[in-house]
Amino acid sequence: MTDTILQATHLKKEFGGVIAVNNVSFDVLRGEIFAVIGPNGAGKTTLFNLISGAYTPTTGEIRFAGKPLDRARPHTRTKLGMARTFQNLRLFNNMSVLENVMVGRHARSRYGILEAALRLPTATREENAIRDAAMQCVARVGLAERANELVGNLSFGGQRLVEIARAVATEPKLLLLDEPGAGLTRHEVEGLDTLIHDLRRDGMTVILVEHNMELVMGIADRVMVLDYGQKIAEGTPPQIQQNKRVIAAYLGEEPFPALRMEAHDDATSS
Amino acid sequence: MQFSKRTNLIAFVALGIALAVIPNFLTNNYQISIMILIALYTILTVGLSLLMGYAGQISLGQAVFYGMGGYITAWITVKMGLPPLVGMLVAAIITGAFAYVVGIPMLRLRGNYLAMATLGLNVIFELVVLQETAWTGGPDGFQGIPKFSLGDLVFKTDREVYVLVWIIALIVIVLSLNIVNSRVGRALRAVHASEIAAEMNGVDTAHYKVAVLVLSAVYASIAGSLYAFWNGIISPSVYHLTFSIELVVMVAIGGLASVWGAIFGAAGVTLLAEFLRNVLPQLLRGASGEQEIIAFGVILILVMIFLPEGLTTGSLIRIRKWRADRASAK
Ligand SMILES: Nc1ncnc2c1ncn2[C@@H]1O[C@H](COP(=O)(O)OP(=O)(O)OP(=O)(O)O)[C@@H](O)[C@H]1O
Ligand SMILES: [Mg+2]
């Protein structure tokens, strides 16, 4: 068994004239937390769309657990063990928190329209299993008390957690998180940090797209940096923080302000 | 709107009892025939509600499946001399298969494009039915369709047909409520809310869209067969595009994502249509039955403005909110 869970080679995605992802290659190792950073519009979400099958690459190849994905549709990839969350929340607003997460169990259950219509014992049994498994995922992100509320009633941070719970419910081997920390309070980000660690401990590999550098640098094993669709660096967090091309790509804006601040705080307090 | 299993059960039993009692109060055949129509429209709108309200896929062509059910049944029973039940089942299978074949390309379309495509299907169907006289009887209609029967049991009088159509409508309601409250129902609602998120969570969206279209087509076909048995003759005017639109209106007025709403919509619109047809000409001198269409339009607009979730769902949401407000005010 290979240690590489995901392998992208010469990935390219063009929209009309815009090249959103340009000749990007990288490997993600089983069990690691792999972060993808880069300025706005760098192509991070597009990369996720390619991996998860929402878009087909213009050229290039993606292998998942050693097998090429080719044109496999997203739901097939979910079944294979891939899940993602969305940068712009895409929850099922017509459902409760629990029901949202129950949809995440879809790929891990099978009873169909006939069994459902006739309410056969197989359907009832599976339905209970779906509910239990989903409830565990809801509890895991700390939303057990709000399981039966309409998902729209939750705060932004709460809704982000539902996205994660729903993705986790699919039992992914590889979890793609697109800016899970955006719009969260400091306290919520800390919870997220712990949650991602927990998920990894359970054997999940995580690819994390995130602008919160404190979170990224604290949690990632390796970081890849995209700029204008191209990969400009890859390495451990310390390597990335010193990389001149990375600092230049952020064009004068402090790429790692939170970290500097914290370093400063530490210096003064000690 | 989702109801608990208990609420559904209570509502279902109440409906069953009401339907058992109602015939005692009906004094003439006209009233019974209205109730029969409501049953047929219930079967149609429940299917359309699954397709439109739950899965979010519009169809302006349900009359096609209703028509196919009727014509195929007519052909099998009259030309081939096979029993009515065979006619009804074969019609449902063929209509379902047809929906599957046209559904695969059509359901790639979204919103208005899907509406236009299904509308086009309806227009083509009308033309075919009118032109292919050898098969369909053309404008004169297809005549001599037998009454429905199971062995020696013949559903001949309107009161007998009432029992038949409502039993089938109740079965359709139960099956649909079960589907709605299941993994499949969740998948349909997920498709409605966000197709991409549904896909990413393992839902084969293309499969479910086609599956629910096929189901709605099978329901429509069964209703079409029942209509043919009851009426004995079917003619193209029944399957006009306006009927497809009327069905959409029924579902919208009842409340899109609600099996119960579909039933109320079917009953409400049918009763209202009859009322207007009878009353309008007396109120407005010179008004013909045609003007009921205008009244419909006005009602639909008012409902969409003031109760966009439909009458049933919309009022329930408001009642619950009012109760909650009152409770929190205390
Ligand atoms: N469907 C699309 N059609 C056309 N252009 C697109 C599409 N999706 C993305 N792009 C373009 O591709 C580029 C990369 O966008 P992408 O959303 O991948 O960036 P990102 O790194 O996720 O940015 P952010 O940090 O703001 O989320 C942008 O220029 C964007 O406008
Ligand atoms: Mg993005």
XYZ file of C-alpha atoms in Angstrom, chain B:
330
model
C -42.717 21.063 5.343
C -41.968 17.882 7.273
C -44.486 16.420 9.650
C -43.851 13.831 12.312
C -44.902 10.264 11.635
C -47.668 10.669 14.184
C -49.100 13.765 12.526
C -49.025 12.000 9.183
C -50.789 8.971 10.609
C -53.506 11.061 12.248
C -54.040 13.093 9.104
C -54.188 9.955 7.030
C -56.748 8.249 9.238
C -58.825 11.440 9.313
C -58.755 11.608 5.534
C -59.757 7.960 5.272
C -62.716 8.451 7.599
C -63.803 11.609 5.804
C -63.695 9.824 2.471
C -65.746 6.932 3.829
C -68.419 9.300 5.138
C -68.575 11.836 2.327
C -70.561 9.719 -0.177
C -73.520 9.700 2.250
C -73.801 13.452 1.818
C -73.481 13.491 -1.919
C -76.895 13.700 -3.488
C -76.213 13.579 -7.189
C -73.795 12.193 -9.741
C -72.349 15.594 -10.466
C -71.040 15.858 -6.908
C -69.635 12.340 -6.996
C -67.907 12.992 -10.282
C -66.223 16.048 -8.747
C -64.939 13.846 -5.935
C -63.638 11.341 -8.471
C -61.813 14.108 -10.304
C -60.278 15.271 -7.036
C -58.940 11.756 -6.451
C -57.403 11.626 -9.922
C -55.877 15.080 -9.524
C -54.569 14.087 -6.104
C -52.666 11.201 -7.664
C -51.277 13.589 -10.275
C -50.355 16.413 -7.912
C -48.757 14.177 -5.294
C -46.391 12.932 -8.011
C -45.790 16.451 -9.254
C -45.146 17.624 -5.713
C -42.414 15.012 -5.305
C -40.874 16.169 -8.561
C -41.371 19.903 -8.170
C -41.717 20.589 -4.482
C -39.211 18.089 -3.181
C -36.668 17.649 -5.971
C -37.136 21.163 -7.382
C -37.603 20.050 -10.989
C -40.493 21.700 -12.776
C -42.640 19.871 -15.302
C -45.124 21.546 -17.601
C -45.779 18.242 -19.274
C -47.520 16.040 -16.713
C -50.571 15.923 -19.010
C -48.439 13.882 -21.411
C -48.002 11.060 -18.905
C -51.663 11.320 -17.932
C -52.527 11.072 -21.616
C -50.181 8.183 -22.291
C -51.785 6.277 -19.436
C -55.186 6.847 -21.012
C -54.325 6.048 -24.613
C -52.162 3.006 -23.914
C -54.836 1.623 -21.620
C -57.441 2.243 -24.304
C -55.350 0.499 -26.929
C -54.638 -2.547 -24.790
C -58.174 -3.040 -23.546
C -60.085 -2.116 -26.710
C -57.823 -3.133 -29.599
C -56.104 -6.041 -27.919
C -59.008 -7.094 -25.734
C -56.866 -7.588 -22.644
C -58.207 -7.083 -19.098
C -58.298 -3.529 -17.661
C -55.748 -4.320 -14.960
C -53.269 -5.450 -17.618
C -53.967 -2.255 -19.535
C -53.308 -0.127 -16.501
C -50.074 -1.918 -15.558
C -48.650 -2.030 -19.080
C -49.493 1.650 -19.550
C -47.683 2.511 -16.316
C -44.610 0.534 -17.378
C -44.458 2.057 -20.862
C -45.091 5.575 -19.573
C -42.435 5.133 -16.889
C -39.946 3.883 -19.476
C -40.802 6.817 -21.715
C -40.240 9.265 -18.837
C -36.888 7.618 -18.182
C -35.782 7.992 -21.798
C -36.884 11.628 -22.220
C -35.866 12.461 -18.650
C -32.176 11.707 -19.057
C -31.502 14.507 -21.545
C -34.224 16.877 -20.288
C -33.243 16.840 -16.640
C -29.793 18.133 -17.510
C -31.642 21.392 -18.075
C -32.456 23.708 -15.232
C -35.229 26.086 -14.267
C -36.802 27.843 -17.207
C -35.105 25.603 -19.737
C -36.559 22.509 -18.151
C -39.952 24.230 -18.080
C -39.687 24.990 -21.797
C -38.558 21.470 -22.683
C -41.419 19.813 -20.814
C -43.835 22.334 -22.289
C -42.512 21.418 -25.743
C -43.100 17.761 -24.955
C -46.713 18.557 -24.149
C -47.204 20.458 -27.404
C -45.716 17.592 -29.430
C -47.907 15.087 -27.623
C -51.056 17.041 -28.455
C -50.072 17.160 -32.112
C -49.314 13.457 -32.239
C -52.601 12.583 -30.574
C -54.505 14.768 -33.019
C -52.660 13.536 -36.121
C -52.239 9.828 -35.507
C -55.917 9.148 -35.947
C -55.430 5.428 -36.590
C -53.935 4.983 -33.144
C -55.688 7.583 -31.073
C -58.990 8.275 -32.769
C -57.807 11.819 -33.458
C -60.048 14.748 -32.497
C -63.048 12.451 -32.040
C -61.289 10.617 -29.289
C -60.834 6.969 -28.435
C -64.118 5.323 -27.603
C -65.475 2.202 -26.015
C -63.028 1.813 -23.153
C -64.354 -0.779 -20.693
C -65.031 -0.179 -17.019
C -62.330 -1.237 -14.627
C -62.787 -4.745 -13.307
C -61.022 -7.357 -11.250
C -62.449 -10.702 -12.257
C -66.191 -10.453 -11.626
C -65.876 -7.258 -9.658
C -66.793 -4.418 -12.013
C -66.527 -0.765 -11.021
C -69.457 0.497 -12.990
C -71.401 3.194 -11.217
C -69.840 6.476 -10.166
C -70.153 5.438 -6.543
C -68.151 2.293 -7.263
C -65.561 4.269 -9.186
C -65.356 6.654 -6.225
C -64.249 3.750 -4.020
C -61.739 2.538 -6.583
C -60.049 5.863 -7.298
C -59.843 6.898 -3.663
C -58.351 3.579 -2.600
C -55.655 4.040 -5.212
C -55.187 7.696 -4.252
C -54.752 6.695 -0.596
C -52.180 4.076 -1.579
C -50.306 6.707 -3.594
C -50.410 9.055 -0.583
C -49.003 6.422 1.794
C -46.229 5.372 -0.566
C -45.303 8.996 -1.168
C -45.265 9.936 2.508
C -42.983 6.965 3.125
C -40.658 8.051 0.342
C -40.573 11.621 1.566
C -39.574 10.539 5.066
C -36.669 8.406 3.975
C -33.144 8.451 2.642
C -34.644 8.966 -0.809
C -36.770 11.928 0.293
C -33.752 13.556 1.892
C -31.788 13.050 -1.309
C -34.564 14.744 -3.294
C -34.694 17.714 -0.928
C -30.907 17.924 -1.040
C -31.017 18.119 -4.831
C -33.507 20.948 -4.497
C -31.434 22.925 -1.998
C -28.032 22.531 -3.617
C -27.296 20.118 -6.385
C -23.561 20.455 -6.021
C -23.621 19.882 -2.267
C -25.912 16.880 -2.752
C -23.488 15.385 -5.269
C -20.541 16.018 -2.944
C -22.340 14.200 -0.171
C -22.726 11.099 -2.244
C -26.122 11.676 -3.864
C -26.247 10.630 -7.489
C -28.262 13.684 -8.475
C -28.853 12.664 -12.086
C -30.213 9.310 -10.944
C -32.604 10.792 -8.390
C -33.943 13.433 -10.742
C -34.785 10.821 -13.346
C -36.147 8.428 -10.725
C -38.586 10.979 -9.333
C -39.701 11.974 -12.834
C -40.377 8.317 -13.603
C -42.321 7.948 -10.372
C -44.434 11.017 -11.100
C -45.031 9.711 -14.628
C -46.160 6.323 -13.307
C -48.584 8.038 -10.921
C -49.869 10.202 -13.775
C -50.272 7.175 -16.003
C -52.297 5.345 -13.356
C -54.536 8.400 -12.956
C -54.862 8.516 -16.745
C -55.909 4.863 -16.899
C -58.487 5.388 -14.158
C -59.891 8.380 -15.987
C -60.178 6.353 -19.198
C -62.012 3.490 -17.453
C -64.348 5.905 -15.759
C -65.151 8.079 -18.753
C -65.173 5.359 -21.413
C -63.870 7.841 -23.968
C -60.762 9.989 -24.028
C -60.090 12.893 -26.351
C -57.124 15.217 -26.993
C -58.608 18.318 -25.351
C -58.096 16.757 -21.907
C -54.336 16.564 -22.406
C -53.886 20.156 -23.435
C -50.997 22.180 -22.062
C -53.411 24.161 -19.904
C -54.067 21.015 -17.896
C -50.360 20.631 -17.170
C -50.311 24.236 -16.030
C -53.387 23.719 -13.879
C -51.598 20.869 -12.118
C -48.638 23.118 -11.384
C -51.063 25.699 -10.002
C -52.640 23.083 -7.736
C -49.258 22.072 -6.347
C -48.141 25.673 -5.914
C -51.335 26.701 -4.167
C -51.253 23.676 -1.890
C -47.658 24.277 -0.930
C -44.815 22.953 -2.991
C -42.889 20.617 -0.757
C -45.811 18.932 0.892
C -47.734 15.796 0.040
C -50.689 17.097 2.068
C -50.451 20.431 0.336
C -50.762 18.699 -3.016
C -53.994 17.050 -1.888
C -55.438 20.336 -0.639
C -54.306 22.039 -3.810
C -56.003 19.432 -5.969
C -59.240 19.624 -3.977
C -59.184 23.404 -3.596
C -58.553 24.206 -7.222
C -61.049 21.642 -8.488
C -63.809 22.897 -6.200
C -62.986 26.488 -6.948
C -63.014 25.834 -10.671
C -66.460 24.255 -10.438
C -67.713 27.053 -8.245
C -66.487 29.705 -10.628
C -67.818 27.852 -13.620
C -71.277 27.842 -12.038
C -71.283 31.180 -10.267
C -69.280 33.550 -12.427
C -71.732 33.700 -15.333
C -74.501 34.644 -12.885
C -72.494 37.329 -11.139
C -70.989 38.954 -14.172
C -73.355 39.125 -17.014
C -71.657 37.981 -20.178
C -68.939 36.172 -18.273
C -68.366 32.733 -19.698
C -66.692 29.752 -18.036
C -63.480 30.867 -19.699
C -63.134 33.678 -17.228
C -62.447 31.188 -14.485
C -58.950 31.059 -15.919
C -58.556 34.748 -15.138
C -59.861 34.244 -11.622
C -57.342 31.431 -11.224
C -54.553 33.655 -12.360
C -55.530 36.295 -9.830
C -55.751 33.774 -7.003
C -52.384 32.281 -7.901
C -50.773 35.708 -7.917
C -52.293 36.571 -4.540
C -51.174 33.278 -3.028
C -47.659 33.684 -4.372
C -47.418 37.216 -2.978
C -48.922 36.641 0.465
C -48.282 32.957 1.116
C -45.397 31.980 -1.129
C -45.071 28.612 0.629
C -48.604 27.786 -0.488
C -51.864 27.818 1.424
C -51.297 24.770 3.639
C -47.625 25.142 4.388
C -47.811 28.907 4.449
C -50.629 29.089 6.962
C -49.054 26.389 9.132
C -45.774 28.275 9.263
C -47.661 31.419 10.255
C -49.698 29.650 12.909
C -46.576 28.100 14.419
C -44.805 31.433 14.400
C -47.797 33.143 15.994
C -47.895 30.474 18.720
C -44.164 30.772 19.305
C -44.398 34.557 19.516
C -47.257 34.326 21.950
C -45.395 31.772 24.057
C -42.254 33.886 24.162
C -44.261 37.022 25.010
C -45.468 35.385 28.211
